[in-house]
PDB file of C-alpha atoms in Angstrom:
ATOM      1  CA  UNK A 237       0.021   0.019   0.027  1.00 43.00           C
ATOM      2  CA  UNK A 238       1.340   3.449  -1.045  1.00 43.00           C
ATOM      3  CA  UNK A 239       1.714   5.801   2.073  1.00 42.00           C
ATOM      4  CA  UNK A 240       0.279   9.380   1.606  1.00 42.00           C
ATOM      5  CA  UNK A 241       3.008  11.937   0.912  1.00 44.00           C
ATOM      6  CA  UNK A 242       3.232  15.481   2.288  1.00 37.00           C
ATOM      7  CA  UNK A 243       0.552  16.789  -0.247  1.00 39.00           C
ATOM      8  CA  UNK A 244      -2.009  14.386   1.101  1.00 37.00           C
ATOM      9  CA  UNK A 245      -1.281  15.585   4.671  1.00 39.00           C
ATOM     10  CA  UNK A 246      -1.433  19.155   3.697  1.00 36.00           C
ATOM     11  CA  UNK A 247      -4.962  18.679   2.021  1.00 33.00           C
ATOM     12  CA  UNK A 248      -6.170  16.814   5.095  1.00 32.00           C
ATOM     13  CA  UNK A 249      -4.912  19.664   7.347  1.00 35.00           C
ATOM     14  CA  UNK A 250      -6.614  22.313   5.126  1.00 33.00           C
ATOM     15  CA  UNK A 251      -9.810  20.305   5.362  1.00 33.00           C
ATOM     16  CA  UNK A 252      -9.590  20.187   9.020  1.00 34.00           C
ATOM     17  CA  UNK A 253      -9.016  23.742   9.353  1.00 36.00           C
ATOM     18  CA  UNK A 254     -11.757  24.684   7.086  1.00 31.00           C
ATOM     19  CA  UNK A 255     -13.949  22.307   9.161  1.00 32.00           C
ATOM     20  CA  UNK A 256     -13.253  23.982  12.462  1.00 32.00           C
ATOM     21  CA  UNK A 257     -13.624  27.503  11.036  1.00 35.00           C
ATOM     22  CA  UNK A 258     -17.048  26.752   9.672  1.00 34.00           C
ATOM     23  CA  UNK A 259     -18.565  25.094  12.767  1.00 37.00           C
ATOM     24  CA  UNK A 260     -16.975  21.641  12.308  1.00 37.00           C
ATOM     25  CA  UNK A 261     -18.705  20.784   9.042  1.00 33.00           C
ATOM     26  CA  UNK A 262     -16.338  19.823   6.323  1.00 34.00           C
ATOM     27  CA  UNK A 263     -16.967  18.389   2.914  1.00 32.00           C
ATOM     28  CA  UNK A 264     -17.313  14.706   3.778  1.00 32.00           C
ATOM     29  CA  UNK A 265     -16.558  13.517   0.185  1.00 32.00           C
ATOM     30  CA  UNK A 266     -13.196  15.469   0.267  1.00 31.00           C
ATOM     31  CA  UNK A 267     -12.262  13.884   3.633  1.00 30.00           C
ATOM     32  CA  UNK A 268     -13.057  10.512   2.504  1.00 32.00           C
ATOM     33  CA  UNK A 269     -10.957  11.132  -0.696  1.00 31.00           C
ATOM     34  CA  UNK A 270      -7.962  12.284   1.532  1.00 31.00           C
ATOM     35  CA  UNK A 271      -8.448   9.304   3.880  1.00 31.00           C
ATOM     36  CA  UNK A 272      -8.497   6.720   1.033  1.00 33.00           C
ATOM     37  CA  UNK A 273      -5.206   8.193  -0.591  1.00 36.00           C
ATOM     38  CA  UNK A 274      -7.021   9.581  -3.626  1.00 35.00           C
ATOM     39  CA  UNK A 275      -5.208  12.354  -5.833  1.00 33.00           C
ATOM     40  CA  UNK A 276      -3.805  15.212  -3.668  1.00 33.00           C
ATOM     41  CA  UNK A 277      -5.357  17.780  -5.967  1.00 31.00           C
ATOM     42  CA  UNK A 278      -8.922  17.140  -4.611  1.00 28.00           C
ATOM     43  CA  UNK A 279     -11.159  20.361  -4.983  1.00 25.00           C
ATOM     44  CA  UNK A 280     -11.812  21.668  -1.587  1.00 26.00           C
ATOM     45  CA  UNK A 281     -15.151  23.422  -1.259  1.00 27.00           C
ATOM     46  CA  UNK A 282     -15.497  25.658   1.717  1.00 28.00           C
ATOM     47  CA  UNK A 283     -18.470  24.931   4.062  1.00 32.00           C
ATOM     48  CA  UNK A 284     -21.321  27.253   3.796  1.00 44.00           C
ATOM     49  CA  UNK A 285     -21.601  29.947   6.522  1.00 58.00           C
ATOM     50  CA  UNK A 286     -24.450  29.449   8.965  1.00 92.00           C
ATOM     51  CA  UNK A 287     -27.581  31.545   8.740  1.00 95.00           C
ATOM     52  CA  UNK A 288     -26.519  33.134  12.121  1.00 96.00           C
ATOM     53  CA  UNK A 289     -22.904  33.986  10.690  1.00 97.00           C
ATOM     54  CA  UNK A 290     -24.766  35.542   7.825  1.00 97.00           C
ATOM     55  CA  UNK A 291     -26.849  37.725  10.105  1.00 98.00           C
ATOM     56  CA  UNK A 292     -23.831  38.849  11.929  1.00 98.00           C
ATOM     57  CA  UNK A 293     -21.910  39.590   8.751  1.00 97.00           C
ATOM     58  CA  UNK A 294     -24.900  41.746   7.552  1.00 97.00           C
ATOM     59  CA  UNK A 295     -24.967  43.559  10.933  1.00 98.00           C
ATOM     60  CA  UNK A 296     -21.190  44.224  10.754  1.00 98.00           C
ATOM     61  CA  UNK A 297     -21.827  46.465   7.694  1.00 97.00           C
ATOM     62  CA  UNK A 298     -23.296  48.903  10.084  1.00 97.00           C
ATOM     63  CA  UNK A 299     -20.490  49.126  12.626  1.00 97.00           C
ATOM     64  CA  UNK A 300     -20.245  52.723  14.074  1.00 96.00           C
ATOM     65  CA  UNK A 301     -23.668  53.679  12.491  1.00 97.00           C
ATOM     66  CA  UNK A 302     -24.877  56.346  15.131  1.00 97.00           C
ATOM     67  CA  UNK A 303     -27.672  55.306  17.663  1.00 96.00           C
ATOM     68  CA  UNK A 304     -30.813  57.375  17.573  1.00 95.00           C
ATOM     69  CA  UNK A 305     -33.843  56.387  19.780  1.00 92.00           C
ATOM     70  CA  UNK A 306     -37.047  55.732  17.793  1.00 90.00           C
ATOM     71  CA  UNK A 307     -35.224  55.933  14.380  1.00 89.00           C
ATOM     72  CA  UNK A 308     -37.146  56.131  11.278  1.00 87.00           C
ATOM     73  CA  UNK A 309     -36.701  52.498   9.890  1.00 85.00           C
ATOM     74  CA  UNK A 310     -36.158  53.709   6.329  1.00 86.00           C
ATOM     75  CA  UNK A 311     -32.963  55.716   6.776  1.00 88.00           C
ATOM     76  CA  UNK A 312     -30.076  53.669   7.605  1.00 93.00           C
ATOM     77  CA  UNK A 313     -27.948  56.835   8.661  1.00 95.00           C
ATOM     78  CA  UNK A 314     -29.033  56.255  12.178  1.00 95.00           C
ATOM     79  CA  UNK A 315     -30.547  53.133  14.051  1.00 96.00           C
ATOM     80  CA  UNK A 316     -31.865  52.195  17.388  1.00 96.00           C
ATOM     81  CA  UNK A 317     -31.594  48.714  18.614  1.00 97.00           C
ATOM     82  CA  UNK A 318     -34.650  46.935  16.939  1.00 97.00           C
ATOM     83  CA  UNK A 319     -34.121  48.830  13.649  1.00 96.00           C
ATOM     84  CA  UNK A 320     -30.520  47.438  13.535  1.00 97.00           C
ATOM     85  CA  UNK A 321     -31.693  43.777  14.272  1.00 98.00           C
ATOM     86  CA  UNK A 322     -34.511  44.285  11.708  1.00 97.00           C
ATOM     87  CA  UNK A 323     -31.960  45.127   8.928  1.00 97.00           C
ATOM     88  CA  UNK A 324     -29.391  42.614   9.962  1.00 98.00           C
ATOM     89  CA  UNK A 325     -32.010  39.819   9.766  1.00 98.00           C
ATOM     90  CA  UNK A 326     -33.520  41.172   6.444  1.00 97.00           C
ATOM     91  CA  UNK A 327     -30.211  41.351   4.803  1.00 97.00           C
ATOM     92  CA  UNK A 328     -28.488  38.334   6.337  1.00 97.00           C
ATOM     93  CA  UNK A 329     -31.276  35.940   6.286  1.00 97.00           C
ATOM     94  CA  UNK A 330     -34.117  37.214   4.337  1.00 96.00           C
ATOM     95  CA  UNK A 331     -36.284  37.308   7.586  1.00 96.00           C
ATOM     96  CA  UNK A 332     -38.744  40.205   8.210  1.00 95.00           C
ATOM     97  CA  UNK A 333     -38.861  40.970  11.970  1.00 96.00           C
ATOM     98  CA  UNK A 334     -41.307  43.782  11.216  1.00 92.00           C
ATOM     99  CA  UNK A 335     -40.940  47.484  12.018  1.00 92.00           C
ATOM    100  CA  UNK A 336     -41.679  47.243  15.755  1.00 93.00           C
ATOM    101  CA  UNK A 337     -39.496  47.601  18.706  1.00 95.00           C
ATOM    102  CA  UNK A 338     -37.678  44.976  20.884  1.00 97.00           C
ATOM    103  CA  UNK A 339     -40.845  43.931  22.534  1.00 97.00           C
ATOM    104  CA  UNK A 340     -42.662  43.274  19.192  1.00 97.00           C
ATOM    105  CA  UNK A 341     -39.450  41.147  18.152  1.00 97.00           C
ATOM    106  CA  UNK A 342     -39.556  39.261  21.338  1.00 97.00           C
ATOM    107  CA  UNK A 343     -43.152  38.134  20.347  1.00 96.00           C
ATOM    108  CA  UNK A 344     -41.731  36.735  17.085  1.00 95.00           C
ATOM    109  CA  UNK A 345     -39.023  34.379  18.513  1.00 97.00           C
ATOM    110  CA  UNK A 346     -38.972  30.839  19.655  1.00 97.00           C
ATOM    111  CA  UNK A 347     -37.958  31.442  23.488  1.00 96.00           C
ATOM    112  CA  UNK A 348     -34.812  29.576  24.478  1.00 97.00           C
ATOM    113  CA  UNK A 349     -32.655  29.534  27.711  1.00 96.00           C
ATOM    114  CA  UNK A 350     -29.619  31.551  27.898  1.00 95.00           C
ATOM    115  CA  UNK A 351     -27.495  28.161  27.900  1.00 95.00           C
ATOM    116  CA  UNK A 352     -28.852  27.409  24.413  1.00 96.00           C
ATOM    117  CA  UNK A 353     -27.685  30.612  22.679  1.00 97.00           C
ATOM    118  CA  UNK A 354     -26.348  30.176  19.245  1.00 97.00           C
ATOM    119  CA  UNK A 355     -24.898  32.721  16.810  1.00 97.00           C
ATOM    120  CA  UNK A 356     -27.607  34.794  15.466  1.00 97.00           C
ATOM    121  CA  UNK A 357     -30.114  34.441  18.291  1.00 98.00           C
ATOM    122  CA  UNK A 358     -31.745  37.676  19.651  1.00 98.00           C
ATOM    123  CA  UNK A 359     -30.954  38.642  23.273  1.00 98.00           C
ATOM    124  CA  UNK A 360     -33.416  40.820  25.200  1.00 98.00           C
ATOM    125  CA  UNK A 361     -32.277  43.307  27.927  1.00 98.00           C
ATOM    126  CA  UNK A 362     -33.892  45.643  30.454  1.00 97.00           C
ATOM    127  CA  UNK A 363     -32.819  49.178  30.641  1.00 96.00           C
ATOM    128  CA  UNK A 364     -32.892  51.755  33.355  1.00 94.00           C
ATOM    129  CA  UNK A 365     -36.446  52.772  32.278  1.00 95.00           C
ATOM    130  CA  UNK A 366     -37.780  49.278  32.197  1.00 96.00           C
ATOM    131  CA  UNK A 367     -36.409  47.783  35.496  1.00 94.00           C
ATOM    132  CA  UNK A 368     -39.479  49.103  37.275  1.00 96.00           C
ATOM    133  CA  UNK A 369     -41.493  46.252  35.537  1.00 96.00           C
ATOM    134  CA  UNK A 370     -41.787  42.749  36.981  1.00 93.00           C
ATOM    135  CA  UNK A 371     -39.017  40.261  35.789  1.00 89.00           C
ATOM    136  CA  UNK A 372     -41.556  38.023  33.900  1.00 90.00           C
ATOM    137  CA  UNK A 373     -43.391  41.096  32.134  1.00 94.00           C
ATOM    138  CA  UNK A 374     -42.748  41.849  28.593  1.00 96.00           C
ATOM    139  CA  UNK A 375     -42.542  45.544  29.610  1.00 97.00           C
ATOM    140  CA  UNK A 376     -39.204  44.727  31.297  1.00 97.00           C
ATOM    141  CA  UNK A 377     -37.750  44.374  27.746  1.00 97.00           C
ATOM    142  CA  UNK A 378     -36.164  47.714  26.481  1.00 97.00           C
ATOM    143  CA  UNK A 379     -33.160  46.672  24.241  1.00 97.00           C
ATOM    144  CA  UNK A 380     -32.436  43.844  21.880  1.00 98.00           C
ATOM    145  CA  UNK A 381     -29.064  42.752  20.397  1.00 98.00           C
ATOM    146  CA  UNK A 382     -27.814  39.719  18.262  1.00 98.00           C
ATOM    147  CA  UNK A 383     -25.788  36.965  20.026  1.00 98.00           C
ATOM    148  CA  UNK A 384     -22.444  36.749  18.147  1.00 97.00           C
ATOM    149  CA  UNK A 385     -20.771  33.959  19.909  1.00 96.00           C
ATOM    150  CA  UNK A 386     -18.022  33.769  22.578  1.00 96.00           C
ATOM    151  CA  UNK A 387     -20.131  35.733  25.018  1.00 96.00           C
ATOM    152  CA  UNK A 388     -20.396  38.709  22.627  1.00 97.00           C
ATOM    153  CA  UNK A 389     -23.460  40.601  21.385  1.00 98.00           C
ATOM    154  CA  UNK A 390     -23.753  42.953  18.428  1.00 98.00           C
ATOM    155  CA  UNK A 391     -26.103  45.884  18.968  1.00 98.00           C
ATOM    156  CA  UNK A 392     -26.421  49.637  18.948  1.00 97.00           C
ATOM    157  CA  UNK A 393     -26.949  52.037  21.871  1.00 95.00           C
ATOM    158  CA  UNK A 394     -25.541  55.238  22.975  1.00 94.00           C
ATOM    159  CA  UNK A 395     -22.449  57.111  21.796  1.00 93.00           C
ATOM    160  CA  UNK A 396     -20.519  54.959  19.401  1.00 94.00           C
ATOM    161  CA  UNK A 397     -23.557  53.327  17.705  1.00 97.00           C
ATOM    162  CA  UNK A 398     -23.421  49.778  16.377  1.00 98.00           C
ATOM    163  CA  UNK A 399     -20.779  47.685  18.085  1.00 97.00           C
ATOM    164  CA  UNK A 400     -19.837  44.659  19.964  1.00 98.00           C
ATOM    165  CA  UNK A 401     -20.097  44.156  23.633  1.00 97.00           C
ATOM    166  CA  UNK A 402     -19.189  41.401  26.084  1.00 97.00           C
ATOM    167  CA  UNK A 403     -22.277  39.825  27.816  1.00 95.00           C
ATOM    168  CA  UNK A 404     -20.745  40.599  31.236  1.00 95.00           C
ATOM    169  CA  UNK A 405     -21.240  43.389  33.813  1.00 96.00           C
ATOM    170  CA  UNK A 406     -24.077  45.659  33.091  1.00 95.00           C
ATOM    171  CA  UNK A 407     -25.356  43.474  30.092  1.00 96.00           C
ATOM    172  CA  UNK A 408     -25.362  40.298  32.336  1.00 95.00           C
ATOM    173  CA  UNK A 409     -27.218  41.917  34.998  1.00 96.00           C
ATOM    174  CA  UNK A 410     -29.928  43.294  32.628  1.00 97.00           C
ATOM    175  CA  UNK A 411     -30.282  40.114  30.502  1.00 97.00           C
ATOM    176  CA  UNK A 412     -34.039  39.355  30.258  1.00 97.00           C
ATOM    177  CA  UNK A 413     -34.541  36.562  27.666  1.00 97.00           C
ATOM    178  CA  UNK A 414     -33.260  35.068  24.494  1.00 97.00           C
ATOM    179  CA  UNK A 415     -35.007  33.832  21.448  1.00 97.00           C
ATOM    180  CA  UNK A 416     -34.382  32.241  18.140  1.00 97.00           C
ATOM    181  CA  UNK A 417     -35.735  33.195  14.731  1.00 96.00           C
ATOM    182  CA  UNK A 418     -33.352  31.042  12.704  1.00 94.00           C
ATOM    183  CA  UNK A 419     -33.699  27.320  12.130  1.00 83.00           C
TER     184      UNK A 419
END
């Protein structure tokens, strides 16, 4: 039996890196070809990005876009939190979250626990103004962002506009709920 040369190992390593970079899903036919010692010039097809990653990528186009409470929903020069999520989902996944606010979007999600968060899930928070409401009341929700993985959220608020924040400190203390729109 012929042992695979350095080219075969390189193709296998490339496929494994591609697999890890795209959520652990490599092209199975290519992996089988490498394992069986087939020609080293195997065509490698990158795994498709997940729907959640596409939503994040669409949202990243707006990094730094200024925050404006009760923005127009039609002019992308400023955005509030729910307008930002509306555009990210529409452009990244073709999903219409409607033109309503964070509470309206909360009504459209499949409710999940925080431990079930995946990239592209919506995360809902209280604000100083909504803290007066009961923890189980929808009125407690005053902000929405998109879970980006690694304990990060992509959202917009205040000075600096659209940005990433870590889901610790203030955001951790004001977490209200999480929900899934994507399959």
